[in-house]
Coordinates of C-alpha atoms in Angstrom, one line a residue:
M1 CA 202.2 101.3 142.7
Y2 CA 199.9 102.6 145.4
L3 CA 202.7 104.6 147.1
I4 CA 204.1 106.0 143.8
K5 CA 200.8 107.8 143.2
Y6 CA 201.5 110.0 146.3
G7 CA 204.7 111.3 144.7
P8 CA 205.1 113.6 141.7
I9 CA 203.9 111.9 138.5
P10 CA 205.5 112.9 135.2
E11 CA 202.8 114.2 132.8
H12 CA 204.7 113.1 129.7
I13 CA 206.9 110.0 129.5
A14 CA 208.7 108.8 126.3
I15 CA 210.1 105.3 125.9
I16 CA 212.7 104.3 123.3
M17 CA 212.0 100.6 122.7
D18 CA 215.5 99.1 122.4
G19 CA 217.3 95.9 123.4
N20 CA 214.9 93.3 122.0
R21 CA 217.5 91.7 119.8
R22 CA 220.1 91.5 122.6
F23 CA 217.4 90.1 124.9
A24 CA 216.7 87.4 122.3
A25 CA 220.4 86.6 121.9
T26 CA 221.0 86.4 125.6
N27 CA 218.1 84.0 126.1
R28 CA 218.8 82.0 122.9
M29 CA 215.6 83.1 121.3
K30 CA 214.7 84.0 117.7
T31 CA 215.0 87.8 117.1
S32 CA 211.2 87.8 116.3
D33 CA 210.4 86.3 119.7
G34 CA 212.5 89.0 121.3
H35 CA 210.4 91.7 119.6
L36 CA 207.2 89.9 120.6
Q37 CA 208.4 89.9 124.2
G38 CA 209.2 93.6 123.9
F39 CA 205.7 94.5 122.7
S40 CA 204.2 92.4 125.5
K41 CA 206.2 94.4 128.1
L42 CA 205.1 97.6 126.4
S43 CA 201.5 96.6 126.8
E44 CA 202.2 96.1 130.5
T45 CA 203.9 99.5 130.7
L46 CA 200.9 101.2 129.1
R47 CA 198.7 99.8 131.8
W48 CA 201.1 101.1 134.5
C49 CA 201.1 104.6 133.0
K50 CA 197.3 104.5 132.8
D51 CA 197.0 103.4 136.4
L52 CA 199.4 106.1 137.6
G53 CA 197.6 108.9 135.7
V54 CA 200.4 109.7 133.2
K55 CA 198.7 112.1 130.7
E56 CA 200.9 111.5 127.7
L57 CA 203.0 108.6 126.6
T58 CA 205.3 108.6 123.6
V59 CA 206.6 105.3 122.3
F60 CA 209.5 105.2 119.8
A61 CA 208.5 102.0 118.1
F62 CA 210.2 102.0 114.7
S63 CA 212.8 104.5 113.6
V64 CA 213.9 105.6 110.1
E65 CA 217.2 103.7 110.8
N66 CA 215.3 100.5 111.4
F67 CA 214.6 100.3 107.6
N68 CA 218.3 99.4 107.3
R69 CA 217.9 96.1 109.1
S70 CA 217.5 92.8 107.2
S71 CA 214.4 92.6 105.0
E72 CA 213.1 89.7 107.0
E73 CA 213.3 91.6 110.3
V74 CA 211.8 94.8 108.8
S75 CA 208.9 92.8 107.3
F76 CA 208.3 91.2 110.7
L77 CA 208.4 94.5 112.6
L78 CA 206.0 96.2 110.2
Q79 CA 203.6 93.2 110.3
L80 CA 203.8 93.3 114.1
A81 CA 203.0 97.0 114.1
A82 CA 200.1 96.5 111.8
D83 CA 198.7 93.7 114.0
K84 CA 199.0 95.9 117.1
L85 CA 197.2 98.8 115.4
S86 CA 194.5 96.3 114.4
E87 CA 194.2 95.2 118.0
L88 CA 193.8 98.8 119.1
L89 CA 191.1 99.3 116.6
E90 CA 189.3 96.3 117.9
K91 CA 189.4 97.9 121.4
I92 CA 188.2 101.3 120.1
E93 CA 185.3 101.4 122.5
D94 CA 187.6 100.9 125.4
L95 CA 190.0 103.5 124.2
C96 CA 187.2 106.1 123.9
A97 CA 185.7 105.1 127.2
D98 CA 189.1 105.7 128.8
G99 CA 189.5 109.0 126.9
I100 CA 192.7 107.9 125.1
C101 CA 193.7 109.8 122.0
V102 CA 196.1 107.9 119.7
R103 CA 198.5 109.7 117.4
L104 CA 201.0 108.2 114.9
I105 CA 204.1 110.4 114.5
G106 CA 206.8 110.3 111.9
N107 CA 207.2 110.1 108.1
L108 CA 204.2 108.0 107.7
S109 CA 204.3 108.1 103.8
T110 CA 207.3 105.7 104.0
L111 CA 205.3 103.0 105.7
P112 CA 203.2 100.3 104.1
T113 CA 199.7 101.3 102.9
R114 CA 198.0 99.1 105.5
I115 CA 199.8 100.7 108.4
Q116 CA 198.9 104.2 107.0
R117 CA 195.3 103.2 106.7
L118 CA 195.0 101.6 110.2
G119 CA 196.9 104.5 111.8
S120 CA 194.7 107.1 110.1
E121 CA 191.5 105.3 111.1
L122 CA 192.7 105.0 114.7
M123 CA 193.7 108.7 114.9
L124 CA 190.3 109.8 113.5
K125 CA 188.3 107.6 115.8
T126 CA 190.1 108.8 118.9
R127 CA 190.6 112.4 117.9
H128 CA 188.1 113.9 120.4
N129 CA 189.5 111.9 123.4
T130 CA 191.2 114.3 125.8
K131 CA 192.0 112.4 129.0
S132 CA 195.4 111.0 127.9
I133 CA 197.5 110.7 124.7
L134 CA 199.4 107.8 123.2
N135 CA 202.0 108.8 120.6
V136 CA 203.4 106.0 118.5
C137 CA 206.5 107.1 116.6
M138 CA 206.8 105.1 113.3
A139 CA 209.4 105.8 110.6
Y140 CA 210.7 108.6 113.0
S141 CA 214.0 110.2 113.7
S142 CA 214.7 113.7 115.1
Q143 CA 216.9 114.4 112.1
D144 CA 214.0 113.6 109.7
E145 CA 211.6 115.6 111.8
L146 CA 213.8 118.7 111.7
T147 CA 214.6 118.3 108.0
E148 CA 210.9 118.2 107.1
S149 CA 210.0 121.1 109.4
I150 CA 212.7 123.2 107.8
E151 CA 211.4 122.2 104.3
H152 CA 207.9 123.4 105.3
I153 CA 209.3 126.8 106.4
R154 CA 211.4 127.0 103.2
A155 CA 208.3 126.4 101.1
G156 CA 206.4 128.9 103.1
V157 CA 209.0 131.6 102.4
R158 CA 209.1 130.6 98.8
D159 CA 205.3 130.9 98.4
K160 CA 205.4 134.2 100.3
L161 CA 203.1 132.8 103.1
I162 CA 205.7 134.0 105.6
Y163 CA 208.8 136.2 105.5
P164 CA 212.4 135.2 106.5
S165 CA 212.1 137.6 109.4
D166 CA 209.2 135.5 110.8
I167 CA 211.5 132.5 111.3
S168 CA 212.1 131.7 115.0
P169 CA 212.6 128.8 117.3
E170 CA 208.9 129.0 118.1
L171 CA 207.9 128.8 114.4
L172 CA 210.2 125.8 114.0
S173 CA 208.6 124.1 117.0
G174 CA 205.2 124.7 115.5
C175 CA 206.2 122.7 112.4
L176 CA 207.4 119.6 114.2
Y177 CA 205.6 116.3 114.2
T178 CA 205.4 116.7 118.0
R179 CA 204.0 120.2 118.0
L180 CA 200.9 119.3 119.9
S181 CA 202.7 117.4 122.7
R182 CA 203.4 118.4 126.2
P183 CA 206.9 119.1 127.4
L184 CA 208.8 115.8 127.9
D185 CA 209.3 115.0 131.6
L186 CA 211.0 111.6 131.4
L187 CA 212.8 109.8 128.6
I188 CA 213.5 106.1 129.1
R189 CA 215.7 103.8 126.8
T190 CA 215.0 100.2 127.8
S191 CA 218.3 98.7 126.7
G192 CA 220.4 100.7 129.1
E193 CA 222.1 102.6 126.2
R194 CA 222.3 106.4 126.7
L195 CA 222.1 107.5 123.0
T196 CA 218.9 109.4 122.4
S197 CA 219.6 110.7 118.9
S198 CA 216.3 109.4 117.4
A199 CA 214.3 111.3 120.0
Q200 CA 213.5 114.9 119.8
S201 CA 212.8 116.6 123.1
S202 CA 211.6 120.1 123.1
G203 CA 210.2 122.4 125.7
R204 CA 206.6 123.8 125.8
L205 CA 205.6 125.7 122.8
K206 CA 205.9 129.4 123.6
S207 CA 203.9 132.2 122.0
A208 CA 205.2 133.3 118.7
T209 CA 203.8 136.8 119.3
D210 CA 202.9 139.1 122.1
K211 CA 199.5 138.0 123.5
T212 CA 198.5 141.6 123.9
N213 CA 198.8 142.2 120.2
P214 CA 197.1 139.2 118.5
N215 CA 196.2 141.2 115.4
S216 CA 199.7 142.1 114.3
Q217 CA 200.5 141.2 110.7
R218 CA 203.3 138.9 111.7
A219 CA 201.1 137.0 114.1
L220 CA 198.4 136.5 111.4
R221 CA 201.0 135.4 108.9
I222 CA 202.4 132.8 111.2
R223 CA 198.9 131.7 112.3
R224 CA 197.7 131.2 108.7
F225 CA 200.9 129.4 107.8
L226 CA 200.6 126.9 110.7
D227 CA 196.9 126.5 110.2
R228 CA 197.6 125.6 106.6
L229 CA 200.1 122.9 107.6
D230 CA 197.6 121.6 110.1
C231 CA 194.8 121.3 107.5
E232 CA 197.2 119.7 105.0
Y233 CA 198.1 117.1 107.6
W234 CA 194.6 116.2 108.5
D235 CA 193.5 116.2 104.8
T236 CA 196.2 113.5 104.3
V237 CA 195.0 111.5 107.3
E238 CA 191.4 111.6 106.1
K239 CA 192.3 110.5 102.6
R240 CA 194.1 107.5 104.0
A241 CA 191.1 106.7 106.2
F242 CA 188.7 107.0 103.2
L243 CA 190.8 104.3 101.5
S244 CA 190.1 102.0 104.5
G245 CA 186.4 102.7 104.3
C246 CA 186.2 104.2 107.9
L247 CA 184.9 107.5 106.6
S248 CA 182.1 108.4 104.1
S249 CA 181.9 111.4 101.8
T250 CA 179.2 112.8 104.1
D251 CA 181.4 112.9 107.2
S252 CA 182.2 116.4 108.3
R253 CA 185.7 117.7 108.2
F254 CA 188.0 117.1 111.2
T255 CA 188.0 120.0 113.6
Q256 CA 190.4 120.6 116.5
R257 CA 192.3 123.4 118.1
S258 CA 194.8 124.5 115.5
V259 CA 198.6 124.7 115.9
G260 CA 198.3 128.4 115.1
D261 CA 195.9 128.8 118.0
S262 CA 198.2 126.9 120.4
L263 CA 201.1 129.2 119.5
L264 CA 199.0 132.3 120.1
S265 CA 197.5 131.3 123.4

């Protein structure tokens, strides 16, 4: 570990958690025990990344396709996820002391209410931490991410917030779940499989407009559109957190650098 620090360290690593069931079968364990072992190894990996100075870690913990497994296994995985989120909340002071920002990424509305509440509370309480980022992908697939992003753009054109001529790869990138993430440097699938269809890897967000002309009508349209998506997202997060009682009606609105700003900088 000491020697590794002297080499180039990836800024953003993503891990597809796979192979827990095969590990359990090989070692004559229950499937649930295999998942527990997998989460234990993940905790160890998180410590390694922290010690190495990795700035962003993305964990693909539960894909959309995982809902197709047996009801017993799905229930166990979701309960395990809720328990782990609760553990992170219990360590919230340590997370903030270490400057770790936690984000839940995916179609969160399809998850149990308890996970939505825990995740929202965790995101809000770590939102100002800037030293490192932990992305936990739940109910995620790249196909679902692209489909929802395209639907946002379609709705924007329908509501005349943007024009068809505004559509570009950069605009699409700005609508993704992963729009605030760094470029991915290293993708690891733990089972040895090479299929990465559930993971969306994109390059750094590029400017949607010429920096020398920030006041162009096109730039302002795109910025307003992306800012609106950003506000709607955090409105939803806050509403879920209100339900868990972690926010009061007197709390100020969440503020952060908007997606629109990131595309124009």
